[in-house]
Every structure is written in structure tokens, then in C-alpha cells.
């Protein structure tokens, strides 16, 4: 058993991690870093306007349900972990659990979507919209744009799940070349999904918690 | 299954979940004590919440996105983003700017 385990981890190390390596396509990182710069600017703009009218921002924030923000953070973190586990499994010669992990990741992503829709409808039913005030304008724009990222990410996860299923069905041990080629796509999609998680981690305290 | 649980990525995930619950609790706790103000300066609480968030962000970047194993340039760019955005957020929180830059 031990010999098998150390053999497996040695394989993980030899495929792609013998030297420093950029996960996925270099192009996806240009996109990810660009997106992070844009959201970074959003966070700063939000803080600037918050500083102009802290009372309004605090009163408006008190109308948000922190539980929704927290549950959604947990959903995205769990989803990210499932994706990370799937990526590790995809590095092996014989894929086993990756399709299950990607499916669980999609389930958590869908959970995020359901909570978000419940939250939006509660707000809209209470008469709180994008025109209510500055705080809610930023709330709807930032969470809306983030939600768009989640939706795109769900599409990416479907694609990764199909790839993983095809690899798992293949009973012949995959060659290093096949694994390398698959990993570029898998790591690109996974990195994007982790970025969606990362942006929400900042939005959560910024919009829901900060006093 | 055991190797899965001993994986550094799993440890990272566990810490991230814990940090989220801590932030959640800190956020709720203040709501209850808001009547008896000035027990703790809320500004320290908010600073803590922002710092926790950016520590979480760095864990996601390092362990989930596997930037920890990537070339130095990417590691530096990511760390620069974390430091710069976190620092500007905290600066604007403690020292709000007056309404001058309308072009913002």
C-alpha cells in the first residue's frame, strides 16, 4: 500500500511539477490578472465613495443578510477545493474521482447561484434596487458582475467535467503526453474558477461585514 | 482517501473555512453589541476582517491556483496585487479622501 502511494505521488511530481510551471495557458493568466486588476479598481472605488458617506453605507449594509454572504463564501471555497482535488486526480495515469469532484464543484456553484437569487429577490421585493442609493448601486453592480463570472465558470466546469469523464472512461493508462495536453485545459479552467472564489472572498467583508 | 485529507490543499481549505466562520462570527457579534458602543473600536474589527480576507486570498492563490509552484514573476505579481489592493482599501478606510477627484 505504501509503495503504491509513494509511487502515485512520485507520478504527480513528475507530471508538470518537476520545475516551476505556470498552471494552464499563459493567456488565461493575462485574462485572470486583468480581471483581478479591474476588480481591484472596483474595490478601491467602493472604498472611496464609502469614505464620502460612511453613515449611508453602514445603514444600507445593515439591510443585507450576512448569512447569505457567508454561506456563499463557504459554497465557493468548497467548490474550489473540489476543483483542486479533481485537478490532482487528472494528473494520474488512470483518472478515478475527478468527474465526481467536478460534479460536486458544480453542485456548490449552483448552491451559490440559488442563494444569490433568493437574496436578490428578497431585496427587490423589499423595494431595494440599483437606484436606491450609492451603496446598493455598487452592491448590485459588483455582485452582478461577479455572478456573471460564476455563470461563465459553471460553463467552464461543465466542460472540465466532460473532459474528466472521458478520461475516466478510458481504461488504458494515459501517456504523459496526453496528460500534459489535458492539464493545460484543466488547469486553465480551474485557475479561472479559483479567481471567481478569490474575488468573492474580498467582496464578502467589503459589502457585508465591514463597519 | 487518507492522502486526500493529508494533502496541503485540504489543510488550506480547512483553514479557509475556519477563517470564513471567524469573519462571519465577528460580523454578527458586533451587530449584537452595537447598542453598547466603544467596547471595541469597530475600526479595528473592520481592519481585522479585511486582513483575514486578504490572507484567505493569498492562500487561494498559493494553494488552489498553485501559484506557489509557479515562476517567480507570477508569484511576485500576485503578491503585489494582494498587498497593493489590501493597503489601499485599509488606507481609504482609515483616511477617507475628500470629494475632489470627481473623475473617479
PDB file of C-alpha atoms in Angstrom:
ATOM      1  CA  UNK A   1       0.000   0.000   0.000  1.00  0.00           C
ATOM      2  CA  UNK A   2       2.714   2.413   1.000  1.00  0.00           C
ATOM      3  CA  UNK A   3       4.765   1.655  -2.050  1.00  0.00           C
ATOM      4  CA  UNK A   4       1.700   2.272  -4.238  1.00  0.00           C
ATOM      5  CA  UNK A   5       1.002   5.592  -2.563  1.00  0.00           C
ATOM      6  CA  UNK A   6       4.549   6.883  -2.853  1.00  0.00           C
ATOM      7  CA  UNK A   7       4.542   5.725  -6.467  1.00  0.00           C
ATOM      8  CA  UNK A   8       1.424   7.759  -7.145  1.00  0.00           C
ATOM      9  CA  UNK A   9       2.768  10.906  -5.545  1.00  0.00           C
ATOM     10  CA  UNK A  10       6.028  10.486  -7.452  1.00  0.00           C
ATOM     11  CA  UNK A  11       3.958  10.420 -10.628  1.00  0.00           C
ATOM     12  CA  UNK A  12       2.165  13.597  -9.600  1.00  0.00           C
ATOM     13  CA  UNK A  13       5.526  15.212  -9.143  1.00  0.00           C
ATOM     14  CA  UNK A  14       6.953  14.126 -12.440  1.00  0.00           C
ATOM     15  CA  UNK A  15       3.961  15.277 -14.468  1.00  0.00           C
ATOM     16  CA  UNK A  16       4.265  19.015 -14.726  1.00  0.00           C
ATOM     17  CA  UNK A  17       5.858  19.799 -11.398  1.00  0.00           C
ATOM     18  CA  UNK A  18       9.494  18.987 -11.807  1.00  0.00           C
ATOM     19  CA  UNK A  19      10.215  22.674 -12.310  1.00  0.00           C
ATOM     20  CA  UNK A  20       8.365  25.967 -11.769  1.00  0.00           C
ATOM     21  CA  UNK A  21       5.368  25.910 -14.023  1.00  0.00           C
ATOM     22  CA  UNK A  22       2.531  28.301 -14.856  1.00  0.00           C
ATOM     23  CA  UNK A  23      -0.792  26.491 -14.253  1.00  0.00           C
ATOM     24  CA  UNK A  24      -2.673  26.302 -17.565  1.00  0.00           C
ATOM     25  CA  UNK A  25      -2.254  28.596 -20.556  1.00  0.00           C
ATOM     26  CA  UNK A  26      -0.189  31.744 -20.149  1.00  0.00           C
ATOM     27  CA  UNK A  27      -3.080  33.522 -21.926  1.00  0.00           C
ATOM     28  CA  UNK A  28      -5.568  32.595 -19.206  1.00  0.00           C
ATOM     29  CA  UNK A  29      -3.261  34.292 -16.695  1.00  0.00           C
ATOM     30  CA  UNK A  30      -3.289  37.507 -18.716  1.00  0.00           C
ATOM     31  CA  UNK A  31      -7.082  37.344 -18.504  1.00  0.00           C
ATOM     32  CA  UNK A  32      -7.134  36.411 -14.793  1.00  0.00           C
ATOM     33  CA  UNK A  33      -4.683  39.163 -13.813  1.00  0.00           C
ATOM     34  CA  UNK A  34      -6.598  41.658 -15.965  1.00  0.00           C
ATOM     35  CA  UNK A  35      -9.834  40.715 -14.228  1.00  0.00           C
ATOM     36  CA  UNK A  36      -8.165  40.993 -10.837  1.00  0.00           C
ATOM     37  CA  UNK A  37      -6.924  44.478 -11.743  1.00  0.00           C
ATOM     38  CA  UNK A  38     -10.447  45.560 -12.746  1.00  0.00           C
ATOM     39  CA  UNK A  39     -11.994  44.183  -9.558  1.00  0.00           C
ATOM     40  CA  UNK A  40      -9.133  45.714  -7.553  1.00  0.00           C
ATOM     41  CA  UNK A  41     -10.134  49.084  -9.036  1.00  0.00           C
ATOM     42  CA  UNK A  42     -13.792  48.358  -8.133  1.00  0.00           C
ATOM     43  CA  UNK A  43     -12.853  47.681  -4.507  1.00  0.00           C
ATOM     44  CA  UNK A  44     -10.900  50.934  -4.341  1.00  0.00           C
ATOM     45  CA  UNK A  45     -13.705  52.984  -5.948  1.00  0.00           C
ATOM     46  CA  UNK A  46     -16.128  51.463  -3.434  1.00  0.00           C
ATOM     47  CA  UNK A  47     -13.888  52.419  -0.506  1.00  0.00           C
ATOM     48  CA  UNK A  48     -13.507  55.974  -1.851  1.00  0.00           C
ATOM     49  CA  UNK A  49     -17.280  56.504  -2.040  1.00  0.00           C
ATOM     50  CA  UNK A  50     -17.779  54.754   1.272  1.00  0.00           C
ATOM     51  CA  UNK A  51     -15.423  57.301   2.828  1.00  0.00           C
ATOM     52  CA  UNK A  52     -17.555  60.159   1.444  1.00  0.00           C
ATOM     53  CA  UNK A  53     -20.680  58.874   3.155  1.00  0.00           C
ATOM     54  CA  UNK A  54     -19.886  56.252   5.808  1.00  0.00           C
ATOM     55  CA  UNK A  55     -23.273  56.578   7.580  1.00  0.00           C
ATOM     56  CA  UNK A  56     -25.276  55.823   4.452  1.00  0.00           C
ATOM     57  CA  UNK A  57     -23.040  52.859   3.628  1.00  0.00           C
ATOM     58  CA  UNK A  58     -23.306  51.447   7.178  1.00  0.00           C
ATOM     59  CA  UNK A  59     -27.098  51.856   7.321  1.00  0.00           C
ATOM     60  CA  UNK A  60     -27.515  50.246   3.905  1.00  0.00           C
ATOM     61  CA  UNK A  61     -25.165  47.412   4.780  1.00  0.00           C
ATOM     62  CA  UNK A  62     -27.260  46.658   7.874  1.00  0.00           C
ATOM     63  CA  UNK A  63     -30.096  45.784   5.456  1.00  0.00           C
ATOM     64  CA  UNK A  64     -28.035  42.968   3.926  1.00  0.00           C
ATOM     65  CA  UNK A  65     -28.241  39.448   5.315  1.00  0.00           C
ATOM     66  CA  UNK A  66     -24.696  38.482   6.315  1.00  0.00           C
ATOM     67  CA  UNK A  67     -25.669  34.819   6.436  1.00  0.00           C
ATOM     68  CA  UNK A  68     -26.196  34.780   2.673  1.00  0.00           C
ATOM     69  CA  UNK A  69     -22.738  36.276   2.107  1.00  0.00           C
ATOM     70  CA  UNK A  70     -21.093  33.802   4.495  1.00  0.00           C
ATOM     71  CA  UNK A  71     -22.904  30.718   3.163  1.00  0.00           C
ATOM     72  CA  UNK A  72     -21.929  31.725  -0.359  1.00  0.00           C
ATOM     73  CA  UNK A  73     -18.293  32.112   0.696  1.00  0.00           C
ATOM     74  CA  UNK A  74     -18.394  28.573   2.093  1.00  0.00           C
ATOM     75  CA  UNK A  75     -20.028  27.306  -1.110  1.00  0.00           C
ATOM     76  CA  UNK A  76     -17.304  28.805  -3.300  1.00  0.00           C
ATOM     77  CA  UNK A  77     -14.498  27.609  -1.020  1.00  0.00           C
ATOM     78  CA  UNK A  78     -15.854  24.066  -1.057  1.00  0.00           C
ATOM     79  CA  UNK A  79     -16.280  24.270  -4.818  1.00  0.00           C
ATOM     80  CA  UNK A  80     -12.684  25.440  -5.224  1.00  0.00           C
ATOM     81  CA  UNK A  81     -11.427  22.611  -3.054  1.00  0.00           C
ATOM     82  CA  UNK A  82     -13.328  20.035  -5.122  1.00  0.00           C
ATOM     83  CA  UNK A  83     -11.810  21.526  -8.288  1.00  0.00           C
ATOM     84  CA  UNK A  84      -8.301  21.425  -6.775  1.00  0.00           C
ATOM     85  CA  UNK A  85      -8.819  17.754  -5.847  1.00  0.00           C
ATOM     86  CA  UNK A  86     -10.114  16.986  -9.342  1.00  0.00           C
ATOM     87  CA  UNK A  87      -7.043  18.660 -10.875  1.00  0.00           C
ATOM     88  CA  UNK A  88      -4.754  16.437  -8.767  1.00  0.00           C
ATOM     89  CA  UNK A  89      -6.630  13.336  -9.859  1.00  0.00           C
ATOM     90  CA  UNK A  90      -6.425  14.381 -13.513  1.00  0.00           C
ATOM     91  CA  UNK A  91      -2.623  14.231 -13.214  1.00  0.00           C
ATOM     92  CA  UNK A  92      -2.663  10.468 -12.675  1.00  0.00           C
ATOM     93  CA  UNK A  93      -2.361   7.811 -15.391  1.00  0.00           C
ATOM     94  CA  UNK A  94      -5.779   6.427 -14.538  1.00  0.00           C
ATOM     95  CA  UNK A  95      -8.402   9.067 -13.675  1.00  0.00           C
ATOM     96  CA  UNK A  96     -10.791   7.918 -10.941  1.00  0.00           C
ATOM     97  CA  UNK A  97     -12.507  10.580  -8.845  1.00  0.00           C
ATOM     98  CA  UNK A  98     -12.068  13.709 -10.997  1.00  0.00           C
ATOM     99  CA  UNK A  99     -15.582  13.533 -12.593  1.00  0.00           C
ATOM    100  CA  UNK A 100     -17.164  13.187  -9.126  1.00  0.00           C
ATOM    101  CA  UNK A 101     -15.136  16.126  -7.804  1.00  0.00           C
ATOM    102  CA  UNK A 102     -16.082  18.329 -10.760  1.00  0.00           C
ATOM    103  CA  UNK A 103     -19.747  17.366 -10.318  1.00  0.00           C
ATOM    104  CA  UNK A 104     -19.570  18.297  -6.614  1.00  0.00           C
ATOM    105  CA  UNK A 105     -17.884  21.573  -7.568  1.00  0.00           C
ATOM    106  CA  UNK A 106     -20.778  22.340  -9.941  1.00  0.00           C
ATOM    107  CA  UNK A 107     -23.253  21.459  -7.202  1.00  0.00           C
ATOM    108  CA  UNK A 108     -21.621  24.035  -4.885  1.00  0.00           C
ATOM    109  CA  UNK A 109     -21.551  26.600  -7.703  1.00  0.00           C
ATOM    110  CA  UNK A 110     -25.269  26.023  -8.244  1.00  0.00           C
ATOM    111  CA  UNK A 111     -25.795  26.428  -4.485  1.00  0.00           C
ATOM    112  CA  UNK A 112     -24.132  29.829  -4.723  1.00  0.00           C
ATOM    113  CA  UNK A 113     -26.488  30.755  -7.570  1.00  0.00           C
ATOM    114  CA  UNK A 114     -29.611  29.684  -5.671  1.00  0.00           C
ATOM    115  CA  UNK A 115     -28.604  31.700  -2.576  1.00  0.00           C
ATOM    116  CA  UNK A 116     -27.814  34.726  -4.755  1.00  0.00           C
ATOM    117  CA  UNK A 117     -31.197  34.569  -6.498  1.00  0.00           C
ATOM    118  CA  UNK A 118     -33.016  34.250  -3.140  1.00  0.00           C
ATOM    119  CA  UNK A 119     -31.036  37.246  -1.878  1.00  0.00           C
ATOM    120  CA  UNK A 120     -31.724  39.400  -4.948  1.00  0.00           C
ATOM    121  CA  UNK A 121     -35.452  38.599  -4.919  1.00  0.00           C
ATOM    122  CA  UNK A 122     -35.713  39.427  -1.200  1.00  0.00           C
ATOM    123  CA  UNK A 123     -34.068  42.778  -1.838  1.00  0.00           C
ATOM    124  CA  UNK A 124     -36.159  43.570  -4.886  1.00  0.00           C
ATOM    125  CA  UNK A 125     -39.364  42.564  -3.060  1.00  0.00           C
ATOM    126  CA  UNK A 126     -38.389  44.935  -0.262  1.00  0.00           C
ATOM    127  CA  UNK A 127     -38.134  47.699  -2.866  1.00  0.00           C
ATOM    128  CA  UNK A 128     -34.329  47.852  -2.756  1.00  0.00           C
ATOM    129  CA  UNK A 129     -32.933  48.240  -6.271  1.00  0.00           C
ATOM    130  CA  UNK A 130     -29.865  49.552  -8.041  1.00  0.00           C
ATOM    131  CA  UNK A 131     -31.277  53.116  -7.857  1.00  0.00           C
ATOM    132  CA  UNK A 132     -31.938  53.040  -4.080  1.00  0.00           C
ATOM    133  CA  UNK A 133     -28.626  54.673  -3.166  1.00  0.00           C
ATOM    134  CA  UNK A 134     -24.874  54.606  -3.856  1.00  0.00           C
ATOM    135  CA  UNK A 135     -24.278  51.567  -1.646  1.00  0.00           C
ATOM    136  CA  UNK A 136     -26.882  49.462  -3.394  1.00  0.00           C
ATOM    137  CA  UNK A 137     -25.720  50.657  -6.800  1.00  0.00           C
ATOM    138  CA  UNK A 138     -22.269  49.215  -6.043  1.00  0.00           C
ATOM    139  CA  UNK A 139     -23.804  46.180  -4.374  1.00  0.00           C
ATOM    140  CA  UNK A 140     -25.795  45.283  -7.493  1.00  0.00           C
ATOM    141  CA  UNK A 141     -23.028  46.127  -9.985  1.00  0.00           C
ATOM    142  CA  UNK A 142     -20.257  44.237  -8.150  1.00  0.00           C
ATOM    143  CA  UNK A 143     -22.288  41.202  -7.136  1.00  0.00           C
ATOM    144  CA  UNK A 144     -23.981  41.167 -10.552  1.00  0.00           C
ATOM    145  CA  UNK A 145     -20.654  41.196 -12.415  1.00  0.00           C
ATOM    146  CA  UNK A 146     -19.342  38.572 -10.037  1.00  0.00           C
ATOM    147  CA  UNK A 147     -22.441  36.458 -10.638  1.00  0.00           C
ATOM    148  CA  UNK A 148     -21.786  36.705 -14.378  1.00  0.00           C
ATOM    149  CA  UNK A 149     -18.312  35.283 -13.657  1.00  0.00           C
ATOM    150  CA  UNK A 150     -19.941  32.441 -11.690  1.00  0.00           C
ATOM    151  CA  UNK A 151     -22.240  31.640 -14.622  1.00  0.00           C
ATOM    152  CA  UNK A 152     -19.307  31.575 -17.070  1.00  0.00           C
ATOM    153  CA  UNK A 153     -17.404  29.471 -14.529  1.00  0.00           C
ATOM    154  CA  UNK A 154     -20.259  26.964 -14.374  1.00  0.00           C
ATOM    155  CA  UNK A 155     -19.967  26.568 -18.138  1.00  0.00           C
ATOM    156  CA  UNK A 156     -16.221  26.015 -17.732  1.00  0.00           C
ATOM    157  CA  UNK A 157     -16.893  23.388 -15.037  1.00  0.00           C
ATOM    158  CA  UNK A 158     -19.280  21.511 -17.333  1.00  0.00           C
ATOM    159  CA  UNK A 159     -16.506  21.409 -19.920  1.00  0.00           C
ATOM    160  CA  UNK A 160     -13.936  20.188 -17.372  1.00  0.00           C
ATOM    161  CA  UNK A 161     -16.381  17.569 -16.090  1.00  0.00           C
ATOM    162  CA  UNK A 162     -16.881  16.217 -19.636  1.00  0.00           C
ATOM    163  CA  UNK A 163     -13.095  16.075 -20.103  1.00  0.00           C
ATOM    164  CA  UNK A 164     -12.679  14.241 -16.794  1.00  0.00           C
ATOM    165  CA  UNK A 165     -15.462  11.788 -17.639  1.00  0.00           C
ATOM    166  CA  UNK A 166     -13.865  10.972 -20.964  1.00  0.00           C
ATOM    167  CA  UNK A 167     -10.506  10.442 -19.233  1.00  0.00           C
ATOM    168  CA  UNK A 168     -12.065   8.244 -16.527  1.00  0.00           C
ATOM    169  CA  UNK A 169     -13.865   6.076 -19.098  1.00  0.00           C
ATOM    170  CA  UNK A 170     -10.588   5.437 -20.873  1.00  0.00           C
ATOM    171  CA  UNK A 171      -9.354   2.208 -19.273  1.00  0.00           C
ATOM    172  CA  UNK A 172      -5.920   2.339 -20.941  1.00  0.00           C
ATOM    173  CA  UNK A 173      -3.322   4.169 -18.861  1.00  0.00           C
ATOM    174  CA  UNK A 174      -2.849   7.643 -20.295  1.00  0.00           C
ATOM    175  CA  UNK A 175       0.558   8.604 -21.635  1.00  0.00           C
ATOM    176  CA  UNK A 176       2.460  11.588 -20.259  1.00  0.00           C
ATOM    177  CA  UNK A 177       1.801  13.488 -23.496  1.00  0.00           C
ATOM    178  CA  UNK A 178      -1.955  13.044 -23.205  1.00  0.00           C
ATOM    179  CA  UNK A 179      -1.864  14.075 -19.554  1.00  0.00           C
ATOM    180  CA  UNK A 180       0.221  17.202 -20.301  1.00  0.00           C
ATOM    181  CA  UNK A 181      -2.150  18.224 -23.071  1.00  0.00           C
ATOM    182  CA  UNK A 182      -5.238  17.711 -20.916  1.00  0.00           C
ATOM    183  CA  UNK A 183      -3.691  19.507 -17.956  1.00  0.00           C
ATOM    184  CA  UNK A 184      -3.251  22.753 -19.892  1.00  0.00           C
ATOM    185  CA  UNK A 185      -7.018  22.971 -20.381  1.00  0.00           C
ATOM    186  CA  UNK A 186      -7.908  21.601 -16.952  1.00  0.00           C
ATOM    187  CA  UNK A 187      -5.534  23.944 -15.107  1.00  0.00           C
ATOM    188  CA  UNK A 188      -6.692  26.954 -17.154  1.00  0.00           C
ATOM    189  CA  UNK A 189     -10.345  26.333 -16.285  1.00  0.00           C
ATOM    190  CA  UNK A 190      -9.523  25.550 -12.650  1.00  0.00           C
ATOM    191  CA  UNK A 191      -7.461  28.747 -12.257  1.00  0.00           C
ATOM    192  CA  UNK A 192     -10.379  30.798 -13.601  1.00  0.00           C
ATOM    193  CA  UNK A 193     -12.782  29.163 -11.121  1.00  0.00           C
ATOM    194  CA  UNK A 194     -10.412  29.843  -8.204  1.00  0.00           C
ATOM    195  CA  UNK A 195     -10.275  33.502  -9.273  1.00  0.00           C
ATOM    196  CA  UNK A 196     -14.095  33.684  -9.044  1.00  0.00           C
ATOM    197  CA  UNK A 197     -13.747  32.354  -5.481  1.00  0.00           C
ATOM    198  CA  UNK A 198     -10.957  34.821  -4.681  1.00  0.00           C
ATOM    199  CA  UNK A 199     -12.970  37.876  -5.801  1.00  0.00           C
ATOM    200  CA  UNK A 200     -15.919  36.820  -3.642  1.00  0.00           C
ATOM    201  CA  UNK A 201     -13.616  36.431  -0.624  1.00  0.00           C
ATOM    202  CA  UNK A 202     -12.911  40.195  -0.848  1.00  0.00           C
ATOM    203  CA  UNK A 203     -16.485  41.206  -1.728  1.00  0.00           C
ATOM    204  CA  UNK A 204     -17.832  39.395   1.351  1.00  0.00           C
ATOM    205  CA  UNK A 205     -16.246  41.607   4.062  1.00  0.00           C
ATOM    206  CA  UNK A 206     -16.344  44.709   1.871  1.00  0.00           C
ATOM    207  CA  UNK A 207     -20.093  44.612   1.247  1.00  0.00           C
ATOM    208  CA  UNK A 208     -21.446  42.562   4.147  1.00  0.00           C
ATOM    209  CA  UNK A 209     -19.191  42.846   7.187  1.00  0.00           C
ATOM    210  CA  UNK A 210     -17.085  45.990   7.386  1.00  0.00           C
ATOM    211  CA  UNK A 211     -18.388  48.599   9.802  1.00  0.00           C
TER     212      UNK A 211
ATOM    213  CA  UNK B   1      -8.780   8.883   0.954  1.00  0.00           C
ATOM    214  CA  UNK B   2      -6.292   9.469   3.770  1.00  0.00           C
ATOM    215  CA  UNK B   3      -3.777  11.017   1.381  1.00  0.00           C
ATOM    216  CA  UNK B   4      -6.571  13.336   0.262  1.00  0.00           C
ATOM    217  CA  UNK B   5      -7.107  14.573   3.801  1.00  0.00           C
ATOM    218  CA  UNK B   6      -3.385  14.996   4.479  1.00  0.00           C
ATOM    219  CA  UNK B   7      -2.948  16.975   1.279  1.00  0.00           C
ATOM    220  CA  UNK B   8      -1.702  20.574   1.860  1.00  0.00           C
ATOM    221  CA  UNK B   9      -4.562  21.792  -0.373  1.00  0.00           C
ATOM    222  CA  UNK B  10      -7.056  20.190   2.018  1.00  0.00           C
ATOM    223  CA  UNK B  11      -5.326  21.777   5.007  1.00  0.00           C
ATOM    224  CA  UNK B  12      -5.524  25.132   3.181  1.00  0.00           C
ATOM    225  CA  UNK B  13      -9.228  24.597   2.542  1.00  0.00           C
ATOM    226  CA  UNK B  14      -9.840  23.756   6.211  1.00  0.00           C
ATOM    227  CA  UNK B  15      -8.116  26.998   7.267  1.00  0.00           C
ATOM    228  CA  UNK B  16     -10.133  28.979   4.720  1.00  0.00           C
ATOM    229  CA  UNK B  17     -13.427  27.573   6.053  1.00  0.00           C
ATOM    230  CA  UNK B  18     -12.324  28.348   9.608  1.00  0.00           C
ATOM    231  CA  UNK B  19     -11.317  31.912   8.717  1.00  0.00           C
ATOM    232  CA  UNK B  20     -14.689  32.426   6.991  1.00  0.00           C
ATOM    233  CA  UNK B  21     -16.576  31.270  10.080  1.00  0.00           C
ATOM    234  CA  UNK B  22     -14.444  33.564  12.234  1.00  0.00           C
ATOM    235  CA  UNK B  23     -15.266  36.560   9.993  1.00  0.00           C
ATOM    236  CA  UNK B  24     -18.927  35.566   9.967  1.00  0.00           C
ATOM    237  CA  UNK B  25     -18.986  35.473  13.761  1.00  0.00           C
ATOM    238  CA  UNK B  26     -17.048  38.747  14.112  1.00  0.00           C
ATOM    239  CA  UNK B  27     -19.513  40.435  11.782  1.00  0.00           C
ATOM    240  CA  UNK B  28     -22.565  39.139  13.655  1.00  0.00           C
ATOM    241  CA  UNK B  29     -21.109  39.719  17.106  1.00  0.00           C
ATOM    242  CA  UNK B  30     -20.725  43.407  16.520  1.00  0.00           C
ATOM    243  CA  UNK B  31     -24.381  43.706  15.477  1.00  0.00           C
ATOM    244  CA  UNK B  32     -25.458  42.481  18.904  1.00  0.00           C
ATOM    245  CA  UNK B  33     -23.181  44.779  20.846  1.00  0.00           C
ATOM    246  CA  UNK B  34     -23.771  47.864  18.713  1.00  0.00           C
ATOM    247  CA  UNK B  35     -26.040  49.292  21.452  1.00  0.00           C
ATOM    248  CA  UNK B  36     -23.180  49.410  23.935  1.00  0.00           C
ATOM    249  CA  UNK B  37     -20.712  51.119  21.654  1.00  0.00           C
ATOM    250  CA  UNK B  38     -16.991  51.710  22.095  1.00  0.00           C
ATOM    251  CA  UNK B  39     -16.245  48.393  23.820  1.00  0.00           C
ATOM    252  CA  UNK B  40     -14.007  47.677  20.864  1.00  0.00           C
ATOM    253  CA  UNK B  41     -13.307  50.326  18.247  1.00  0.00           C
ATOM    254  CA  UNK B  42     -15.166  48.991  15.191  1.00  0.00           C
ATOM    255  CA  UNK B  43     -12.341  50.247  13.047  1.00  0.00           C
ATOM    256  CA  UNK B  44     -10.031  47.586  14.461  1.00  0.00           C
ATOM    257  CA  UNK B  45     -12.686  44.977  13.846  1.00  0.00           C
ATOM    258  CA  UNK B  46     -13.096  46.048  10.214  1.00  0.00           C
ATOM    259  CA  UNK B  47      -9.326  46.155   9.737  1.00  0.00           C
ATOM    260  CA  UNK B  48      -9.150  42.604  11.059  1.00  0.00           C
ATOM    261  CA  UNK B  49     -11.897  41.466   8.683  1.00  0.00           C
ATOM    262  CA  UNK B  50     -10.077  42.953   5.686  1.00  0.00           C
ATOM    263  CA  UNK B  51      -6.763  41.416   6.748  1.00  0.00           C
ATOM    264  CA  UNK B  52      -8.396  37.992   7.204  1.00  0.00           C
ATOM    265  CA  UNK B  53      -9.899  38.312   3.704  1.00  0.00           C
ATOM    266  CA  UNK B  54      -6.558  39.066   2.053  1.00  0.00           C
ATOM    267  CA  UNK B  55      -4.797  36.270   3.960  1.00  0.00           C
ATOM    268  CA  UNK B  56      -7.519  33.976   2.578  1.00  0.00           C
ATOM    269  CA  UNK B  57      -6.954  35.398  -0.908  1.00  0.00           C
ATOM    270  CA  UNK B  58      -3.252  34.627  -0.674  1.00  0.00           C
ATOM    271  CA  UNK B  59      -3.958  31.058   0.460  1.00  0.00           C
ATOM    272  CA  UNK B  60      -6.287  30.597  -2.538  1.00  0.00           C
ATOM    273  CA  UNK B  61      -3.623  31.992  -4.884  1.00  0.00           C
ATOM    274  CA  UNK B  62      -0.801  29.894  -3.412  1.00  0.00           C
ATOM    275  CA  UNK B  63      -2.519  26.533  -2.866  1.00  0.00           C
ATOM    276  CA  UNK B  64      -5.638  26.394  -5.046  1.00  0.00           C
ATOM    277  CA  UNK B  65      -4.291  28.294  -8.045  1.00  0.00           C
ATOM    278  CA  UNK B  66      -0.885  26.649  -7.491  1.00  0.00           C
ATOM    279  CA  UNK B  67       0.951  29.920  -7.864  1.00  0.00           C
ATOM    280  CA  UNK B  68       3.235  28.705  -5.074  1.00  0.00           C
ATOM    281  CA  UNK B  69       4.818  26.336  -7.603  1.00  0.00           C
ATOM    282  CA  UNK B  70       4.859  28.859 -10.463  1.00  0.00           C
ATOM    283  CA  UNK B  71       7.735  31.069 -11.716  1.00  0.00           C
ATOM    284  CA  UNK B  72       8.912  33.931  -9.531  1.00  0.00           C
ATOM    285  CA  UNK B  73       7.399  36.610 -11.824  1.00  0.00           C
ATOM    286  CA  UNK B  74       3.852  35.297 -11.377  1.00  0.00           C
ATOM    287  CA  UNK B  75       4.337  34.890  -7.633  1.00  0.00           C
ATOM    288  CA  UNK B  76       5.538  38.489  -7.361  1.00  0.00           C
ATOM    289  CA  UNK B  77       2.704  39.914  -9.487  1.00  0.00           C
ATOM    290  CA  UNK B  78       0.101  38.087  -7.384  1.00  0.00           C
ATOM    291  CA  UNK B  79       1.659  39.174  -4.098  1.00  0.00           C
ATOM    292  CA  UNK B  80       1.916  42.752  -5.375  1.00  0.00           C
ATOM    293  CA  UNK B  81      -1.825  42.708  -6.158  1.00  0.00           C
ATOM    294  CA  UNK B  82      -2.695  41.338  -2.712  1.00  0.00           C
ATOM    295  CA  UNK B  83      -0.503  43.877  -0.908  1.00  0.00           C
ATOM    296  CA  UNK B  84      -1.486  46.890  -3.019  1.00  0.00           C
ATOM    297  CA  UNK B  85      -5.263  46.317  -3.002  1.00  0.00           C
ATOM    298  CA  UNK B  86      -5.294  45.466   0.709  1.00  0.00           C
ATOM    299  CA  UNK B  87      -3.171  48.515   1.585  1.00  0.00           C
ATOM    300  CA  UNK B  88      -5.276  50.959  -0.467  1.00  0.00           C
ATOM    301  CA  UNK B  89      -8.546  49.584   0.975  1.00  0.00           C
ATOM    302  CA  UNK B  90      -7.234  49.994   4.526  1.00  0.00           C
ATOM    303  CA  UNK B  91      -5.799  53.451   3.787  1.00  0.00           C
ATOM    304  CA  UNK B  92      -9.103  54.688   2.373  1.00  0.00           C
ATOM    305  CA  UNK B  93     -10.912  53.168   5.346  1.00  0.00           C
ATOM    306  CA  UNK B  94      -8.781  54.962   7.932  1.00  0.00           C
ATOM    307  CA  UNK B  95      -8.152  58.166   5.955  1.00  0.00           C
ATOM    308  CA  UNK B  96     -11.128  58.855   3.674  1.00  0.00           C
ATOM    309  CA  UNK B  97     -10.359  61.273   0.856  1.00  0.00           C
ATOM    310  CA  UNK B  98     -12.450  64.406   0.418  1.00  0.00           C
ATOM    311  CA  UNK B  99     -14.618  64.767  -2.695  1.00  0.00           C
ATOM    312  CA  UNK B 100     -12.023  66.157  -5.089  1.00  0.00           C
ATOM    313  CA  UNK B 101     -11.438  63.608  -7.807  1.00  0.00           C
ATOM    314  CA  UNK B 102     -14.861  63.674  -9.464  1.00  0.00           C
ATOM    315  CA  UNK B 103     -13.325  61.911 -12.435  1.00  0.00           C
ATOM    316  CA  UNK B 104     -13.027  58.795 -10.265  1.00  0.00           C
TER     317      UNK B 104
END
